[in-house]
């Protein structure tokens, strides 16, 4: 019987054919990475739980394979508090002791940097201590977010325990995006259709000619938000665009991967990209998505039928705007934001924060004059990190704030006050809204 | 057997940002620290309701614990003496984090026979919730390996044995 990508990758790892639903007691993994939020406690758990075992074998605490483990301080850097700084110190110290690569503060966000540096390849099994590890599925890797303890276990033994091979939900994309519509709009549309739990326990595979036409930056945006419909992860097959991207970049052997045509899929959805328009997700969840042409209707609905995740919205005015995050802080995203901002000024009532998602993106955008356009328009450009998406620094929101953001989560209280309202959209829509001081359609600027 | 009382009732899609806000996460590496800030922005009465006794049960709707992978959300519940969460469904990362720490999760599609204040006995071995307040019983299913892990209070012993194997071979 044919296999999905997920089934193939797991089969190879365990050395026998497996199918969805099977329990794998010990799944060997390929790559493992930690950020500054979960890395420090995970290191401490590793030391606390396993130091004795290592000692009995006359060995220091170490990781299963230093070449496959990465530490990336990216959430709250440059450190905004003593506790954060000491956490980063711990990662550096531990990394040196174990021979693990530790990135510098400002090198960028985990889900951007490891891909850029060629560490993620098709057929990989990737664990990251962050729910948006699913981003790495755009490379054809099977990538899962895990918590502190699973991360510590994996550091010690290189395995994930009691893993159940997931089913796959296939999203077939055809056509191509009209002007002003991007990967972000597509994934918001899909999440809006399926809901916050619509893909739970399944892998979201995005396939079809619609995907093959997309550049890598758009693909990572799409896989990034698979978890917002509770998918186990997102994944895409290997094609010319990916192979070209990996050429001269991949640090590991590259082998193409695709699902078999006769594989068994749990569900299917077809989306025609040419039918989409710019999307906006209303507070407080990504699934509250609507087309930009239907803002008034959505506002009326929020007033008539509000709920805990859907507060009444009385105005389309915005006070804050953010372009960045692991969702939409890549090079192509900054290019699109700059296209909109060129020759315009940010509205006097709006604070626009722009954060290139990695040092490499930052440098390229600087060299090519893209940052110049963005800075001249009146944006605050910060060094590479998660920024306001994590709600701890660089643009924390007050109770009066109404924010539009290119990030992936608009939960209540996510970026500061629980009374702030956060809308999600593409970088172009965020930029257009920053100019007008209200949620705006980007198409007239393109 | 878990004995407890339902002291919190919540709706669908409660996310881990609701359970513990981001800006607390890096303030401490001590799991107990997070108990103080459980549901800080979402349900400010949560802690005082849990403080009365051991064996608190949280009842929730679909997709409890979605979103961020932060394991601190599990600590925030455990150290408020939450013995069990009963919900319509749980997403994978939160489920795994709870397994690792021995916080028992029970998925029950129909929760109409459960409500605030009900006294419960959750019998993992029998796959049954006995509602002592209403004199009813609600069956649930749980994978055998998950039941063993919850009963053992986590997975660490198994992982330690595996590490032993690996180090012996090295
Ligand atoms: S940018 Fe936001 S979503 Fe992405 S890793 Fe950072 S905090 Fe998480």
Coordinates of C-alpha atoms and ligand atoms in Angstrom, one line a residue:
Chain A
X1 CA 0.0 0.0 0.0
X2 CA 1.2 3.5 -0.8
X3 CA 2.5 5.8 2.0
X4 CA 2.2 9.4 2.9
X5 CA 5.4 11.4 3.5
X6 CA 5.0 11.1 7.3
X7 CA 4.7 7.3 7.0
X8 CA 7.7 7.1 4.7
X9 CA 10.0 9.2 7.0
X10 CA 9.0 7.2 10.1
X11 CA 9.4 3.9 8.2
X12 CA 12.9 4.7 7.2
X13 CA 13.8 5.8 10.7
X14 CA 12.6 2.5 12.3
X15 CA 13.6 0.3 9.5
X16 CA 10.2 -1.3 8.6
X17 CA 7.1 -0.1 6.8
X18 CA 4.7 1.6 9.2
X19 CA 1.3 3.3 8.7
X20 CA -0.9 5.8 10.4
X21 CA -2.1 4.8 13.8
X22 CA 0.9 2.6 14.7
X23 CA 2.7 3.2 18.0
X24 CA 6.4 3.7 17.8
X25 CA 7.8 3.3 21.3
X26 CA 11.2 4.8 20.4
X27 CA 11.5 7.0 17.4
X28 CA 15.1 8.1 16.5
X29 CA 15.2 11.8 15.6
X30 CA 17.5 13.8 13.2
X31 CA 17.7 17.3 14.6
X32 CA 16.8 19.0 17.9
X33 CA 16.8 22.6 18.7
X34 CA 16.1 24.8 21.7
X35 CA 15.2 28.5 22.3
X36 CA 15.9 30.7 25.3
X37 CA 12.5 30.0 26.8
X38 CA 12.7 26.2 27.0
X39 CA 16.4 25.6 26.5
X40 CA 17.5 26.6 30.0
X41 CA 14.9 24.6 31.9
X42 CA 15.4 21.7 29.5
X43 CA 19.2 21.7 30.2
X44 CA 18.4 21.7 33.9
X45 CA 16.0 18.8 33.6
X46 CA 18.6 16.8 31.6
X47 CA 21.1 17.4 34.3
X48 CA 18.7 16.7 37.1
X49 CA 17.2 13.5 35.7
X50 CA 20.2 11.9 34.0
X51 CA 23.5 13.1 35.7
X52 CA 23.6 10.0 37.8
X53 CA 23.2 7.7 34.9
X54 CA 26.0 9.4 33.0
X55 CA 28.2 9.4 36.1
X56 CA 27.7 5.6 36.6
X57 CA 29.2 5.2 33.1
X58 CA 32.1 7.5 34.0
X59 CA 30.8 10.2 31.6
X60 CA 29.9 13.9 31.9
X61 CA 26.3 14.9 30.9
X62 CA 26.2 15.1 27.2
X63 CA 23.9 15.3 24.2
X64 CA 23.2 12.3 21.9
X65 CA 25.0 13.9 18.9
X66 CA 26.4 17.4 19.2
X67 CA 26.1 17.9 15.4
X68 CA 22.4 17.5 15.5
X69 CA 21.5 19.8 18.4
X70 CA 21.2 23.6 18.2
X71 CA 20.7 26.3 20.7
X72 CA 19.1 29.6 19.5
X73 CA 18.4 32.4 21.9
X74 CA 15.7 34.3 19.9
X75 CA 12.6 35.1 22.0
X76 CA 13.7 37.8 24.4
X77 CA 17.0 39.0 23.1
X78 CA 19.0 41.1 23.4
X79 CA 18.2 40.0 27.0
X80 CA 15.6 42.3 28.6
X81 CA 16.1 41.0 32.1
X82 CA 18.7 39.4 34.4
X83 CA 16.8 36.1 34.3
X84 CA 16.8 36.0 30.5
X85 CA 20.5 36.9 30.4
X86 CA 21.3 34.1 32.8
X87 CA 19.3 31.6 30.7
X88 CA 21.3 32.6 27.6
X89 CA 24.5 32.2 29.6
X90 CA 23.4 28.7 30.6
X91 CA 22.8 27.8 27.0
X92 CA 26.2 29.1 26.0
X93 CA 28.0 27.3 28.8
X94 CA 26.2 24.0 28.2
X95 CA 26.7 24.3 24.4
X96 CA 30.5 24.8 24.9
X97 CA 30.7 21.8 27.3
X98 CA 28.8 19.5 24.9
X99 CA 30.1 20.9 21.6
X100 CA 26.7 22.1 20.5
X101 CA 26.3 25.1 18.2
X102 CA 24.9 28.1 20.1
X103 CA 23.8 31.0 17.9
X104 CA 24.3 34.5 19.1
X105 CA 21.6 36.8 20.2
X106 CA 20.3 38.6 17.1
X107 CA 21.2 35.8 14.7
X108 CA 17.5 35.3 14.3
X109 CA 14.5 33.1 15.0
X110 CA 14.9 29.4 15.3
X111 CA 12.4 28.5 12.5
X112 CA 14.2 30.8 10.1
X113 CA 17.9 30.4 10.9
X114 CA 18.3 26.6 10.8
X115 CA 16.5 26.5 7.4
X116 CA 18.7 29.3 6.1
X117 CA 21.8 27.6 7.3
X118 CA 21.0 24.3 5.4
X119 CA 20.4 22.2 8.5
X120 CA 16.9 21.1 7.6
X121 CA 16.5 18.7 4.7
X122 CA 13.8 16.3 3.3
X123 CA 13.5 13.0 5.2
X124 CA 14.6 14.7 8.5
X125 CA 12.8 14.2 11.7
X126 CA 13.1 17.5 13.5
X127 CA 12.1 18.3 17.1
X128 CA 12.1 21.9 18.4
X129 CA 10.9 23.1 21.8
X130 CA 8.4 25.4 20.1
X131 CA 5.0 24.8 18.6
X132 CA 6.0 26.5 15.3
X133 CA 8.6 23.9 14.6
X134 CA 6.0 22.8 12.0
X135 CA 7.5 25.6 9.8
X136 CA 10.4 23.2 9.0
X137 CA 7.9 21.0 7.1
X138 CA 8.3 23.3 4.1
X139 CA 11.7 21.6 3.7
X140 CA 10.1 18.1 3.5
X141 CA 11.1 17.4 7.1
X142 CA 8.7 15.8 9.6
X143 CA 9.0 18.5 12.3
X144 CA 7.3 18.5 15.7
X145 CA 7.1 21.0 18.5
X146 CA 7.8 19.5 21.9
X147 CA 7.9 20.6 25.5
X148 CA 10.7 20.9 28.1
X149 CA 10.7 17.3 29.2
X150 CA 10.5 15.7 25.8
X151 CA 13.3 18.1 24.8
X152 CA 15.4 16.9 27.7
X153 CA 14.7 13.2 26.9
X154 CA 15.7 13.8 23.3
X155 CA 18.9 15.5 24.2
X156 CA 19.9 12.5 26.3
X157 CA 19.0 9.7 23.9
X158 CA 18.1 11.2 20.5
X159 CA 14.6 9.7 20.6
X160 CA 11.0 10.6 20.9
X161 CA 8.9 8.2 23.0
X162 CA 5.5 6.7 22.3
X163 CA 5.0 8.4 19.0
X164 CA 1.9 7.5 17.1
X165 CA 2.3 7.8 13.3
X166 CA -0.2 10.5 12.3
X167 CA -2.8 10.5 9.5
X168 CA -2.4 13.1 6.8
X169 CA -4.9 15.8 5.7
X170 CA -4.1 16.7 2.1
X171 CA -4.6 20.3 0.9
X172 CA -4.5 20.5 -2.8
X173 CA -3.7 24.0 -4.1
X174 CA -4.3 25.0 -7.7
X175 CA -4.1 28.3 -9.6
X176 CA -2.0 31.2 -8.5
X177 CA -2.3 34.2 -6.2
X178 CA -3.9 37.4 -7.5
X179 CA -2.1 40.6 -6.8
X180 CA -1.8 41.5 -3.1
X181 CA -2.6 37.9 -1.9
X182 CA 0.1 35.8 -0.3
X183 CA 0.8 32.6 1.6
X184 CA -0.4 34.2 4.8
X185 CA -3.8 34.9 3.2
X186 CA -4.1 31.3 2.0
X187 CA -3.3 29.8 5.4
X188 CA -5.7 32.2 7.3
X189 CA -8.4 31.2 4.8
X190 CA -7.8 27.5 5.4
X191 CA -7.8 28.0 9.2
X192 CA -10.9 30.0 9.0
X193 CA -12.6 27.2 7.1
X194 CA -11.5 24.4 9.4
X195 CA -11.4 26.1 12.7
X196 CA -8.8 26.0 15.6
X197 CA -9.1 22.3 16.0
X198 CA -9.9 21.4 12.4
X199 CA -6.7 19.5 11.6
X200 CA -5.9 18.0 15.0
X201 CA -3.7 14.9 15.3
X202 CA -3.1 15.1 11.5
X203 CA -0.2 16.2 9.4
X204 CA -1.2 19.0 7.0
X205 CA 0.3 18.2 3.6
X206 CA 0.2 21.1 1.1
X207 CA 0.5 19.9 -2.5
X208 CA -0.4 20.6 -6.1
X209 CA 0.7 23.0 -8.8
X210 CA -0.3 25.9 -6.6
X211 CA 2.5 25.0 -4.2
X212 CA 5.0 24.4 -6.9
X213 CA 4.7 28.0 -8.1
X214 CA 5.4 29.4 -4.6
X215 CA 8.8 30.6 -3.4
X216 CA 10.3 29.1 -0.2
X217 CA 9.5 32.1 2.0
X218 CA 5.8 31.7 1.2
X219 CA 5.9 28.0 1.8
X220 CA 7.4 28.4 5.3
X221 CA 4.6 30.9 6.1
X222 CA 2.0 28.3 5.2
X223 CA 3.6 25.5 7.2
X224 CA 4.2 27.8 10.1
X225 CA 0.5 28.3 10.8
X226 CA -0.5 24.6 10.4
X227 CA -0.4 24.4 14.2
X228 CA -3.1 27.1 14.4
X229 CA -5.6 24.6 13.2
X230 CA -4.0 22.1 15.6
X231 CA -2.2 20.1 12.9
X232 CA 0.5 17.8 14.2
X233 CA 2.7 19.5 11.7
X234 CA 2.8 20.8 8.1
X235 CA 4.7 19.2 5.2
X236 CA 5.5 19.8 1.5
X237 CA 7.1 17.5 -1.0
X238 CA 10.4 18.0 -2.8
X239 CA 10.4 19.9 -6.1
X240 CA 12.7 22.0 -8.3
X241 CA 12.2 25.1 -6.1
X242 CA 13.3 23.3 -2.9
X243 CA 16.2 21.6 -4.6
X244 CA 17.4 24.9 -6.0
X245 CA 17.1 26.4 -2.5
X246 CA 19.1 23.6 -1.0
X247 CA 21.9 23.6 -3.6
X248 CA 25.1 25.0 -2.1
X249 CA 23.2 25.4 1.2
X250 CA 22.4 21.9 2.6
X251 CA 24.7 20.7 5.3
X252 CA 23.2 17.2 5.1
X253 CA 22.5 14.8 2.2
X254 CA 19.4 15.8 0.1
X255 CA 17.0 13.1 -1.2
X256 CA 13.6 14.0 -2.7
X257 CA 10.5 13.0 -0.8
X258 CA 6.8 12.8 -1.8
X259 CA 3.7 11.0 -0.8
X260 CA 2.6 8.1 -3.0
X261 CA -0.4 8.7 -5.2
X262 CA -2.2 5.7 -3.7
X263 CA -1.4 6.7 -0.1
X264 CA -4.3 6.8 2.3
X265 CA -5.3 10.3 3.4
X266 CA -7.7 11.1 6.2
X267 CA -9.2 14.0 4.5
X268 CA -8.8 16.4 1.5
X269 CA -9.5 20.0 0.8
X270 CA -9.1 21.8 -2.5
X271 CA -8.3 25.5 -2.6
X272 CA -8.1 27.6 -5.8
X273 CA -5.5 30.3 -5.0
X274 CA -6.9 32.6 -7.7
X275 CA -10.2 32.9 -5.8
X276 CA -8.6 34.4 -2.6
X277 CA -8.4 37.9 -1.4
X278 CA -6.3 39.5 1.4
X279 CA -7.4 38.1 4.7
X280 CA -7.6 39.5 8.2
X281 CA -8.0 37.4 11.4
X282 CA -10.1 39.1 14.1
X283 CA -9.2 38.8 17.8
X284 CA -8.7 36.5 19.7
X285 CA -8.0 33.6 17.4
X286 CA -6.5 33.0 14.0
X287 CA -9.6 31.1 12.9
X288 CA -11.7 34.3 13.1
X289 CA -10.5 35.0 9.5
X290 CA -12.4 37.1 7.0
X291 CA -11.7 38.8 3.6
X292 CA -10.5 42.4 3.8
X293 CA -13.6 43.4 1.7
X294 CA -15.9 42.0 4.4
X295 CA -14.5 43.9 7.5
X296 CA -17.8 45.7 8.1
X297 CA -19.8 42.5 8.1
X298 CA -17.3 40.8 10.5
X299 CA -17.4 43.8 12.8
X300 CA -21.2 43.7 12.9
X301 CA -21.1 40.0 13.6
X302 CA -18.6 40.5 16.5
X303 CA -21.1 43.0 18.0
X304 CA -24.1 40.9 17.4
X305 CA -22.7 37.5 18.5
X306 CA -19.6 38.1 20.6
X307 CA -17.9 35.2 22.4
X308 CA -14.9 34.6 24.6
X309 CA -12.6 34.3 21.6
X310 CA -14.5 36.9 19.5
X311 CA -14.9 40.2 21.3
X312 CA -17.0 43.0 19.9
X313 CA -15.0 45.2 17.6
X314 CA -16.3 48.7 17.2
X315 CA -13.6 50.3 15.1
X316 CA -11.2 49.5 12.3
X317 CA -8.6 52.0 13.7
X318 CA -5.3 50.6 14.6
X319 CA -2.6 51.9 17.1
X320 CA 0.2 49.4 16.5
X321 CA 1.5 47.4 13.6
X322 CA 4.1 44.7 13.4
X323 CA 5.9 43.1 10.4
X324 CA 8.1 40.2 11.5
X325 CA 8.0 36.9 13.4
X326 CA 8.8 33.4 12.2
X327 CA 5.6 33.6 10.2
X328 CA 6.4 36.7 8.0
X329 CA 9.7 38.3 8.8
X330 CA 11.6 36.8 5.9
X331 CA 13.2 38.6 2.9
X332 CA 10.2 38.3 0.6
X333 CA 8.0 39.6 3.4
X334 CA 10.1 42.7 3.9
X335 CA 10.2 43.3 0.1
X336 CA 6.4 43.2 0.0
X337 CA 6.0 45.6 3.0
X338 CA 8.5 48.0 1.4
X339 CA 6.6 48.0 -1.9
X340 CA 3.6 49.2 0.0
X341 CA 5.5 51.7 2.2
X342 CA 7.6 53.3 -0.5
X343 CA 6.8 57.0 -0.8
X344 CA 4.4 56.9 2.1
X345 CA 4.6 57.7 5.8
X346 CA 3.3 55.7 8.7
X347 CA 0.1 57.2 10.1
X348 CA 0.8 59.6 13.1
X349 CA -1.4 57.5 15.4
X350 CA 0.5 54.2 14.6
X351 CA 3.6 52.6 16.0
X352 CA 5.0 50.3 13.3
X353 CA 7.7 47.8 14.4
X354 CA 9.6 45.9 11.7
X355 CA 11.9 43.0 12.7
X356 CA 13.8 41.1 10.1
X357 CA 13.6 37.4 11.2
X358 CA 17.3 36.7 10.9
X359 CA 20.6 38.5 10.7
X360 CA 21.0 37.3 7.1
X361 CA 17.6 38.7 6.2
X362 CA 18.5 42.0 8.0
X363 CA 21.8 42.3 6.1
X364 CA 20.4 41.5 2.7
X365 CA 17.5 43.9 3.3
X366 CA 19.9 46.6 4.4
X367 CA 22.3 46.0 1.4
X368 CA 19.4 46.2 -1.0
X369 CA 18.0 49.4 0.4
X370 CA 14.8 47.8 1.6
X371 CA 15.3 48.7 5.2
X372 CA 16.0 52.3 4.0
X373 CA 12.5 52.5 2.6
X374 CA 11.0 51.0 5.7
X375 CA 12.9 53.3 8.1
X376 CA 12.2 56.4 6.0
X377 CA 8.5 55.6 6.2
X378 CA 8.7 55.9 9.9
X379 CA 9.0 52.3 11.2
X380 CA 11.0 51.2 14.2
X381 CA 13.4 48.5 12.9
X382 CA 14.8 46.2 15.7
X383 CA 17.4 43.5 15.7
X384 CA 16.4 40.0 14.8
X385 CA 14.2 38.3 17.5
X386 CA 10.6 37.4 18.1
X387 CA 9.8 40.9 19.3
X388 CA 6.1 41.8 20.1
X389 CA 4.9 38.4 19.0
X390 CA 6.1 36.9 22.3
X391 CA 4.6 39.8 24.2
X392 CA 7.6 40.4 26.4
X393 CA 9.5 43.4 24.8
X394 CA 9.9 45.6 21.8
X395 CA 6.3 46.7 21.5
X396 CA 4.2 45.4 24.4
X397 CA 0.6 46.5 24.0
X398 CA -1.5 48.7 26.4
X399 CA -5.2 48.0 27.1
X400 CA -6.2 50.6 24.5
X401 CA -4.2 49.1 21.7
X402 CA -5.5 47.7 18.5
X403 CA -2.7 45.9 16.7
X404 CA -2.3 44.5 13.2
X405 CA 0.4 41.9 13.0
X406 CA 2.1 39.6 10.5
X407 CA 2.7 37.0 13.3
X408 CA 0.7 33.9 13.8
X409 CA -1.2 34.2 17.1
X410 CA -3.7 36.8 18.2
X411 CA -4.7 35.2 21.5
X412 CA -6.1 37.4 24.2
X413 CA -3.2 38.9 26.2
X414 CA -0.6 37.4 23.8
X415 CA 1.3 40.7 23.2
X416 CA 0.6 42.6 26.5
X417 CA -2.7 43.7 28.0
X418 CA -5.6 41.3 28.0
X419 CA -7.7 44.1 26.7
X420 CA -5.6 44.8 23.6
X421 CA -7.1 43.5 20.4
X422 CA -4.8 41.9 17.8
X423 CA -5.6 41.3 14.1
X424 CA -3.4 39.1 11.9
X425 CA -2.6 39.7 8.2
X426 CA 0.1 39.6 5.6
X427 CA 3.0 42.0 5.7
X428 CA 1.5 44.0 2.8
X429 CA -1.8 44.4 4.6
X430 CA 0.0 45.3 7.8
X431 CA 2.0 48.0 5.9
X432 CA -1.1 49.4 4.2
X433 CA -2.9 49.6 7.5
X434 CA 0.1 51.3 9.2
X435 CA -0.1 54.0 6.5
X436 CA -3.9 54.6 6.8
X437 CA -4.2 54.1 10.6
X438 CA -7.0 51.6 10.0
X439 CA -7.2 48.1 8.6
X440 CA -6.6 48.6 4.9
X441 CA -6.6 46.7 1.6
X442 CA -3.0 46.6 0.3
X443 CA -3.9 46.1 -3.3
X444 CA -4.2 49.8 -4.1
X445 CA -0.5 50.3 -3.1
X446 CA 0.8 47.5 -5.4
Chain B
X1 CA -7.8 6.1 41.4
X2 CA -8.0 9.9 41.4
X3 CA -10.5 11.6 43.8
X4 CA -11.4 15.2 43.1
X5 CA -13.9 17.9 42.7
X6 CA -14.6 20.0 39.6
X7 CA -13.5 23.5 40.6
X8 CA -13.1 25.0 37.2
X9 CA -15.3 24.8 34.1
X10 CA -14.0 26.3 30.8
X11 CA -15.1 26.4 27.1
X12 CA -13.4 25.4 23.9
X13 CA -9.9 26.2 22.6
X14 CA -8.3 27.2 25.9
X15 CA -4.7 27.9 24.9
X16 CA -1.5 27.7 26.9
X17 CA -1.1 31.5 26.7
X18 CA -4.4 31.6 28.7
X19 CA -3.0 29.1 31.2
X20 CA 0.3 30.9 31.7
X21 CA 1.3 34.2 30.0
X22 CA 4.5 34.4 28.0
X23 CA 6.2 37.1 30.0
X24 CA 6.3 34.9 33.1
X25 CA 8.0 32.0 31.3
X26 CA 11.6 33.2 31.6
X27 CA 11.3 34.5 35.1
X28 CA 12.2 31.2 36.8
X29 CA 13.3 27.7 36.1
X30 CA 11.5 26.4 39.2
X31 CA 8.3 24.7 38.1
X32 CA 6.4 25.7 41.3
X33 CA 6.9 29.4 40.4
X34 CA 4.3 29.1 37.6
X35 CA 1.6 28.1 40.0
X36 CA 1.3 31.7 41.2
X37 CA 0.5 33.0 37.7
X38 CA -1.9 30.3 36.5
X39 CA -4.7 31.8 34.4
X40 CA -3.3 35.2 35.4
X41 CA -4.9 37.1 32.5
X42 CA -7.8 34.7 32.0
X43 CA -9.4 33.5 35.2
X44 CA -8.1 35.4 38.3
X45 CA -10.2 33.3 40.7
X46 CA -8.6 30.1 39.5
X47 CA -6.0 29.9 42.2
X48 CA -8.2 30.7 45.1
X49 CA -10.7 28.0 44.0
X50 CA -7.9 25.5 43.8
X51 CA -6.4 26.5 47.2
X52 CA -9.2 24.9 49.2
X53 CA -8.1 21.3 48.9
X54 CA -6.2 18.7 46.9
X55 CA -7.7 17.0 44.0
X56 CA -9.0 19.8 41.8
X57 CA -10.5 18.8 38.4
X58 CA -10.6 21.1 35.4
X59 CA -13.5 20.5 33.0
X60 CA -13.1 22.0 29.6
X61 CA -14.4 21.8 26.0
X62 CA -12.6 21.0 22.8
X63 CA -8.8 21.4 22.2
X64 CA -7.8 22.2 25.7
X65 CA -4.1 23.4 25.9
X66 CA -3.7 24.4 22.2
X67 CA -1.1 26.8 20.9
X68 CA 2.3 27.3 22.4
X69 CA 4.3 24.3 23.5
X70 CA 5.2 25.8 26.9
X71 CA 5.4 23.0 29.4
X72 CA 5.0 25.7 32.1
X73 CA 1.3 25.5 31.5
X74 CA 1.3 21.9 32.8
X75 CA 3.3 23.0 35.9
X76 CA 0.9 25.9 36.5
X77 CA -1.9 23.3 36.8
X78 CA 0.0 20.6 38.7
X79 CA 1.2 23.0 41.3
X80 CA -2.3 24.3 41.9
X81 CA -3.1 20.7 42.9
X82 CA -5.0 20.0 39.7
X83 CA -5.2 16.2 39.7
X84 CA -7.0 15.7 36.4
X85 CA -8.2 17.6 33.4
X86 CA -11.4 16.3 31.7
X87 CA -12.0 17.8 28.3
X88 CA -13.6 17.0 24.9
X89 CA -10.2 16.8 23.3
X90 CA -6.5 17.7 23.7
X91 CA -4.0 18.7 21.1
X92 CA -0.8 16.7 20.9
X93 CA 1.9 18.9 22.4
X94 CA -0.1 19.6 25.5
X95 CA -1.0 16.0 25.8
X96 CA 2.6 14.9 25.6
X97 CA 3.7 17.5 28.1
X98 CA 1.1 16.3 30.5
X99 CA 2.1 12.6 30.0
X100 CA 5.8 13.6 30.7
X101 CA 4.8 15.2 34.0
X102 CA 2.1 12.8 35.1
X103 CA -0.8 15.3 34.8
X104 CA -3.7 13.0 34.0
X105 CA -5.8 14.0 31.0
X106 CA -9.1 12.3 30.2
X107 CA -10.9 12.9 26.9
X108 CA -14.7 12.6 27.3
X109 CA -16.8 13.6 24.2
X110 CA -20.0 14.3 26.1
X111 CA -19.6 16.3 29.3
X112 CA -23.2 17.0 29.9
X113 CA -23.2 14.7 33.0
X114 CA -20.5 16.8 34.7
X115 CA -20.6 20.2 36.3
X116 CA -19.1 22.7 38.7
X117 CA -18.7 21.3 42.2
X118 CA -19.3 17.6 41.3
X119 CA -17.3 15.1 43.3
X120 CA -15.6 12.6 41.1
X121 CA -13.6 9.4 41.2
X122 CA -11.5 8.9 38.1
X123 CA -10.6 5.2 37.7
X124 CA -7.9 4.9 35.0
X125 CA -7.8 1.1 35.2
X126 CA -11.5 0.7 34.7
X127 CA -11.8 3.6 32.2
X128 CA -14.6 5.2 34.2
X129 CA -15.5 8.5 35.9
X130 CA -17.8 8.0 38.8
X131 CA -19.8 11.1 39.6
X132 CA -20.5 10.8 43.3
X133 CA -22.6 13.9 43.4
X134 CA -25.0 12.7 40.8
X135 CA -24.6 9.0 41.3
X136 CA -23.7 8.4 37.6
X137 CA -20.8 6.9 35.8
X138 CA -19.2 8.0 32.5
X139 CA -16.9 5.7 30.6
X140 CA -13.9 6.9 28.7
X141 CA -11.2 5.2 26.6
X142 CA -7.5 5.7 27.0
X143 CA -4.6 4.0 25.2
X144 CA -3.0 1.3 27.4
X145 CA 0.5 2.9 27.1
X146 CA -0.8 6.3 28.1
X147 CA -2.6 4.8 31.1
X148 CA 0.6 3.2 32.2
X149 CA 2.5 6.5 31.8
X150 CA 0.0 8.5 33.8
X151 CA -0.1 5.9 36.5
X152 CA 3.7 5.9 36.7
X153 CA 3.7 9.7 37.1
X154 CA 5.6 10.2 33.8
X155 CA 8.1 8.6 31.4
X156 CA 11.4 9.2 33.0
X157 CA 12.1 5.7 34.3
X158 CA 11.7 4.3 30.8
X159 CA 14.0 7.0 29.3
X160 CA 16.6 6.4 32.0
X161 CA 16.6 2.7 31.2
X162 CA 17.0 3.5 27.5
X163 CA 19.9 5.8 28.2
X164 CA 21.5 3.0 30.2
X165 CA 21.3 0.8 27.2
X166 CA 22.8 3.4 25.0
X167 CA 25.7 4.2 27.3
X168 CA 26.5 0.6 27.9
X169 CA 26.8 0.0 24.1
X170 CA 28.9 3.1 23.5
Ligands
LIG1 S1 8.1 34.7 16.3 FE1 6.4 34.4 17.7 S2 5.5 32.5 17.1 FE2 7.6 32.6 16.1 S3 8.9 31.5 17.5 FE3 8.9 33.7 18.1 S4 7.3 33.9 19.7 FE4 7.0 31.9 18.7

